Structure formats: C-alpha cells, structure tokens
Short mmCIF file of C-alpha atoms in Angstrom, two decimals:
data_model
loop_
_atom_site.label_atom_id
_atom_site.label_comp_id
_atom_site.label_asym_id
_atom_site.label_seq_id
_atom_site.Cartn_x
_atom_site.Cartn_y
_atom_site.Cartn_z
CA GLY A 1 -1.03 -16.01 0.83
CA GLN A 2 -2.36 -12.58 1.44
CA GLN A 3 0.38 -9.98 1.60
CA VAL A 4 -1.52 -7.41 3.63
CA GLN A 5 -3.68 -8.32 6.60
CA GLN A 6 -5.72 -5.88 8.60
CA SER A 7 -7.17 -6.30 12.05
CA PRO A 8 -9.66 -6.18 13.45
CA ALA A 9 -12.08 -6.71 10.57
CA SER A 10 -14.60 -4.56 12.40
CA LEU A 11 -14.56 -2.41 15.50
CA VAL A 12 -17.42 -0.80 17.42
CA LEU A 13 -16.60 1.95 19.90
CA GLN A 14 -18.38 4.62 21.85
CA GLU A 15 -17.76 8.21 20.91
CA GLY A 16 -14.71 9.52 22.73
CA GLU A 17 -12.88 6.21 22.88
CA ASN A 18 -9.59 5.65 21.10
CA ALA A 19 -9.29 3.30 18.13
CA GLU A 20 -6.25 1.23 17.20
CA LEU A 21 -6.15 -0.34 13.74
CA GLN A 22 -3.43 -2.73 12.66
CA CYS A 23 -1.91 -3.63 9.33
CA ASN A 24 0.58 -6.50 8.96
CA PHE A 25 2.42 -7.37 5.80
CA SER A 26 4.30 -10.45 4.72
CA THR A 27 6.65 -8.97 2.12
CA SER A 28 9.34 -6.34 2.13
CA LEU A 29 7.94 -2.87 2.35
CA ASN A 30 8.81 0.14 0.27
CA SER A 31 5.77 2.25 0.94
CA MET A 32 2.74 2.12 3.17
CA GLN A 33 -0.41 4.19 2.85
CA TRP A 34 -3.63 4.49 4.83
CA PHE A 35 -6.95 5.35 3.23
CA TYR A 36 -10.43 6.12 4.56
CA GLN A 37 -13.67 5.19 2.83
CA ARG A 38 -17.10 6.36 3.90
CA PRO A 39 -19.95 3.95 3.03
CA GLY A 40 -20.79 4.50 -0.61
CA GLY A 41 -17.95 6.97 -0.95
CA SER A 42 -14.56 7.17 -2.52
CA LEU A 43 -11.23 6.43 -0.84
CA VAL A 44 -9.37 9.36 0.65
CA SER A 45 -5.66 9.20 1.39
CA LEU A 46 -4.88 9.72 5.08
CA PHE A 47 -1.18 9.00 5.31
CA TYR A 48 1.77 8.09 3.19
CA ASN A 49 4.00 6.56 5.84
CA PRO A 50 6.73 4.13 4.77
CA SER A 51 8.43 4.33 8.16
CA GLY A 52 8.23 6.07 11.49
CA THR A 53 5.38 8.06 12.98
CA LYS A 54 3.19 10.72 11.39
CA HIS A 55 0.44 12.83 12.91
CA SER A 56 -2.58 14.54 11.43
CA GLY A 57 -5.03 16.00 13.92
CA ARG A 58 -6.47 13.12 15.95
CA LEU A 59 -4.84 10.54 13.68
CA THR A 60 -1.43 8.96 14.17
CA SER A 61 0.21 6.44 11.88
CA THR A 62 3.20 4.36 12.94
CA THR A 63 5.07 2.02 10.63
CA VAL A 64 7.76 -0.34 11.96
CA ILE A 65 9.49 -1.87 8.98
CA LYS A 66 11.48 -4.60 10.75
CA GLU A 67 8.30 -5.82 12.44
CA ARG A 68 6.36 -5.60 9.17
CA ARG A 69 3.47 -3.70 10.63
CA SER A 70 1.76 -0.36 10.51
CA SER A 71 -0.89 1.03 12.83
CA LEU A 72 -3.44 3.81 12.71
CA HIS A 73 -4.49 5.37 15.98
CA ILE A 74 -7.59 7.56 16.25
CA SER A 75 -7.88 9.47 19.49
CA SER A 76 -11.13 10.76 20.95
CA SER A 77 -13.20 9.13 18.22
CA GLN A 78 -16.23 10.90 16.75
CA THR A 79 -19.27 9.49 14.96
CA THR A 80 -17.98 11.05 11.75
CA ASP A 81 -14.93 8.76 11.96
CA SER A 82 -17.17 5.81 11.10
CA GLY A 83 -16.25 4.09 7.86
CA THR A 84 -13.70 1.69 6.46
CA TYR A 85 -9.97 2.16 6.90
CA LEU A 86 -7.64 0.48 4.43
CA CYS A 87 -3.91 0.12 4.39
CA ALA A 88 -1.98 -0.41 1.17
CA LEU A 89 1.49 -1.79 0.64
CA GLY A 90 3.60 -0.42 -2.18
CA LEU A 91 6.46 -2.18 -3.88
CA ASN A 92 8.13 1.02 -5.06
CA THR A 93 9.61 3.83 -3.04
CA GLU A 94 8.03 6.46 -5.23
CA GLY A 95 4.74 6.65 -6.99
CA ALA A 96 1.51 4.90 -6.27
CA ASP A 97 1.82 1.96 -8.62
CA ARG A 98 1.17 -1.63 -7.73
CA LEU A 99 -0.40 -0.97 -4.37
CA THR A 100 -1.67 -4.10 -2.60
CA PHE A 101 -4.59 -3.30 -0.34
CA GLY A 102 -5.75 -4.97 2.83
CA LYS A 103 -9.44 -5.80 3.15
CA GLY A 104 -10.01 -3.02 5.60
CA THR A 105 -11.27 -2.41 9.11
CA GLN A 106 -14.86 -1.30 9.41
CA LEU A 107 -15.07 1.23 12.23
CA ILE A 108 -18.40 2.13 13.81
CA ILE A 109 -18.47 4.94 16.35
CA GLN A 110 -21.67 5.03 18.34
CA PRO A 111 -22.94 8.25 19.94
CA ASP B 1 -9.66 21.56 -9.25
CA ALA B 2 -11.95 18.70 -10.11
CA GLY B 3 -11.15 15.33 -8.61
CA VAL B 4 -11.49 11.99 -10.36
CA THR B 5 -14.87 11.73 -12.09
CA GLN B 6 -16.49 8.38 -12.78
CA THR B 7 -19.66 7.72 -14.73
CA PRO B 8 -22.14 6.25 -14.35
CA ARG B 9 -22.44 5.95 -10.57
CA HIS B 10 -24.67 2.91 -10.92
CA GLU B 11 -25.06 0.39 -13.71
CA VAL B 12 -27.38 -2.58 -14.00
CA ALA B 13 -26.67 -5.07 -16.75
CA GLU B 14 -28.06 -8.36 -17.94
CA LYS B 15 -25.69 -11.30 -18.12
CA GLY B 16 -23.87 -11.25 -21.46
CA GLN B 17 -24.19 -7.52 -22.03
CA THR B 18 -21.30 -5.22 -22.79
CA ILE B 19 -20.82 -2.32 -20.44
CA ILE B 20 -18.42 0.60 -20.57
CA LEU B 21 -17.37 2.51 -17.49
CA LYS B 22 -15.78 5.94 -17.81
CA CYS B 23 -13.18 7.85 -15.84
CA GLU B 24 -11.72 11.33 -16.02
CA PRO B 25 -8.55 11.63 -13.92
CA VAL B 26 -7.37 14.70 -12.09
CA SER B 27 -6.05 17.17 -14.64
CA GLY B 28 -2.30 16.79 -15.08
CA HIS B 29 -2.04 13.35 -13.50
CA ASN B 30 -0.02 10.87 -15.54
CA ASP B 31 -0.91 7.66 -13.70
CA LEU B 32 -4.37 6.10 -13.91
CA PHE B 33 -5.60 2.97 -12.18
CA TRP B 34 -8.72 0.83 -12.38
CA TYR B 35 -9.60 -1.24 -9.31
CA ARG B 36 -12.45 -3.57 -8.48
CA GLN B 37 -13.77 -3.66 -4.92
CA THR B 38 -15.81 -6.48 -3.38
CA LYS B 39 -16.43 -7.42 0.22
CA ILE B 40 -14.73 -10.79 -0.22
CA GLN B 41 -11.66 -9.84 -2.24
CA GLY B 42 -11.26 -6.21 -1.25
CA LEU B 43 -9.54 -3.98 -3.83
CA GLU B 44 -8.00 -5.71 -6.83
CA LEU B 45 -5.96 -3.93 -9.48
CA LEU B 46 -7.42 -4.30 -12.97
CA SER B 47 -5.28 -1.94 -15.05
CA TYR B 48 -2.60 0.70 -14.64
CA PHE B 49 -1.59 3.35 -17.17
CA ARG B 50 1.38 5.66 -17.04
CA SER B 51 1.33 8.51 -19.54
CA LYS B 52 -1.38 6.64 -21.47
CA SER B 53 0.76 3.50 -21.79
CA LEU B 54 -0.62 0.30 -20.31
CA MET B 55 1.74 -0.83 -17.55
CA GLU B 56 -0.39 -3.50 -15.90
CA ASP B 57 -3.24 -5.40 -17.48
CA GLY B 58 -4.53 -7.17 -14.40
CA GLY B 59 -3.51 -10.74 -15.16
CA ALA B 60 -6.59 -12.79 -14.40
CA PHE B 61 -8.83 -9.96 -15.57
CA LYS B 62 -7.47 -9.88 -19.10
CA ASP B 63 -10.08 -12.19 -20.52
CA ARG B 64 -13.22 -10.05 -20.51
CA PHE B 65 -11.91 -6.76 -19.19
CA LYS B 66 -10.29 -4.15 -21.36
CA ALA B 67 -9.16 -0.72 -20.21
CA GLU B 68 -8.20 1.97 -22.65
CA MET B 69 -6.83 5.46 -22.36
CA LEU B 70 -7.27 7.28 -25.64
CA ASN B 71 -6.09 10.59 -24.23
CA SER B 72 -4.62 11.86 -21.01
CA SER B 73 -7.97 13.04 -19.66
CA PHE B 74 -10.23 10.06 -20.34
CA SER B 75 -10.21 6.33 -19.76
CA THR B 76 -12.73 3.56 -20.26
CA LEU B 77 -13.13 0.09 -18.83
CA LYS B 78 -15.09 -2.32 -20.99
CA ILE B 79 -16.46 -5.57 -19.63
CA GLN B 80 -17.56 -7.94 -22.38
CA PRO B 81 -19.54 -10.09 -21.84
CA THR B 82 -20.63 -9.38 -18.30
CA GLU B 83 -21.23 -12.16 -15.79
CA PRO B 84 -23.01 -12.02 -12.41
CA LYS B 85 -19.66 -12.45 -10.63
CA ASP B 86 -18.61 -9.09 -12.07
CA SER B 87 -21.01 -7.36 -9.69
CA ALA B 88 -18.79 -5.01 -7.67
CA VAL B 89 -17.75 -1.41 -7.25
CA TYR B 90 -15.29 -0.29 -9.91
CA LEU B 91 -12.93 2.44 -8.80
CA CYS B 92 -10.75 4.68 -10.87
CA ALA B 93 -7.80 6.50 -9.33
CA SER B 94 -5.12 8.84 -10.58
CA SER B 95 -1.76 10.04 -9.34
CA SER B 96 0.80 12.64 -10.33
CA GLY B 97 3.54 10.07 -9.87
CA GLN B 98 4.10 11.10 -6.30
CA ASN B 99 2.78 9.11 -3.42
CA THR B 100 -0.83 10.21 -3.15
CA LEU B 101 -3.58 8.38 -4.99
CA TYR B 102 -6.85 10.17 -5.72
CA PHE B 103 -9.93 7.99 -6.10
CA GLY B 104 -13.23 8.59 -7.86
CA ALA B 105 -16.55 7.79 -6.19
CA GLY B 106 -16.80 4.53 -8.13
CA THR B 107 -19.36 2.82 -10.32
CA ARG B 108 -21.53 0.20 -8.64
CA LEU B 109 -22.20 -2.55 -11.18
CA SER B 110 -24.94 -5.12 -10.73
CA VAL B 111 -25.11 -7.96 -13.24
CA LEU B 112 -28.36 -9.92 -13.19
#
C-alpha cells in the first residue's frame, strides 16, 4: 500500500482564508519534508520537519510522530500560494536519500 | 550560485527512439537523484547517486532506463527504447548530504 497519503487531493479557497494540508504515513518516520511546486515549475523545499512544529512566515508545519501525520498550515492565503504541495517521507535521519513522496495537494487560491 | 539545470525543457520522441536527458547538479553537491513525475503515480525515484556511485537503480525502471554520472557536475538519463507510457516530467535533484533537496525545472517528455 501507499506509504504516504496526502489530503485533500485538491483545495479551493478564497484569498485570505487559511489552508490546512495533511500528510499521513504508514511506516516509521525518520524525516519528513514539505515541498511546493508551481504549475510547470520545479519543487522548492519548504520545511524539513521530522518532529514538532516549525514556522516560516505564514507557513507552519507540525509533525506528530506517534500519530504518523504531518500538517502544513497556510494562514491568510494569497493567490501566489496556488500550486501543488507535496510531503515526502525519509527513511534516514540525515540526508535526502530514498524519499517517498505523497501525490500532493493541489491548492487554488481565488482572488 | 546556479541551481540544478536540466536540459532540454521539453522533448518529443517517437515510440522506439532513444532519448537522453541531461542534468547539472548544484556545484559541490554529492547526491544526485532522478525522479519521474506523473499525475497518477506522483514522484517515483529512478536513480540515486552518491559521490558518482550508483546507490539506487530504481528497481522496475532498470529495463529501459539508464542513469549515468560521468563526473560530479553532470548526469544523464537515457531511455531506450521509449514507449508512450514514458510520457512524464523527469526531475533531477541534488543535495549536499544534508536534509534539503534542490530540484531542477524538469524535462517534459512526450512519446508519440
């Protein structure tokens, strides 16, 4: 079965609303990363967050290991936040090898 | 510093052709990855190099896919022969061995 599941598959919000993206994993976690991909663009790393909560501007990532989940919260969304958000599960505590990616959440922020 | 550079950005091939995709990692990065991205399967790891040594050859992709890294600043992914099901975006990424992965813009391959 799939090791990394993301929900929802797509999300449409009005500008200014908050977005909550979920990532659930079925295996033991050693590392968790969140990436952002603009349509037709490359992936950009947002967070490396194997446990706990991290903040970056309007973004917050929370990983709860014992519950096997990680979330990405976007506050006061903007149209430029539109794109695909992917989480990736790593089997090693260091390095980026052998990442297993979820299929992503497509976020559309309408003006 | 330049990021990960992939060429070409777009490739159209006839079924049965051989195509070669190219990647230049971030200077100084020792880890290089090739991924394939489709809407149905998402991102799938094709190959992984550490210090030019092949660490992961992608299992099911071994048959017609071959990645090489002749030097630390250049890698190729050869698909031979191509099939329509190979149509996808091929992404190259590099890492310094720490936690952050840097991706190229990808090559969009269409096989007719």
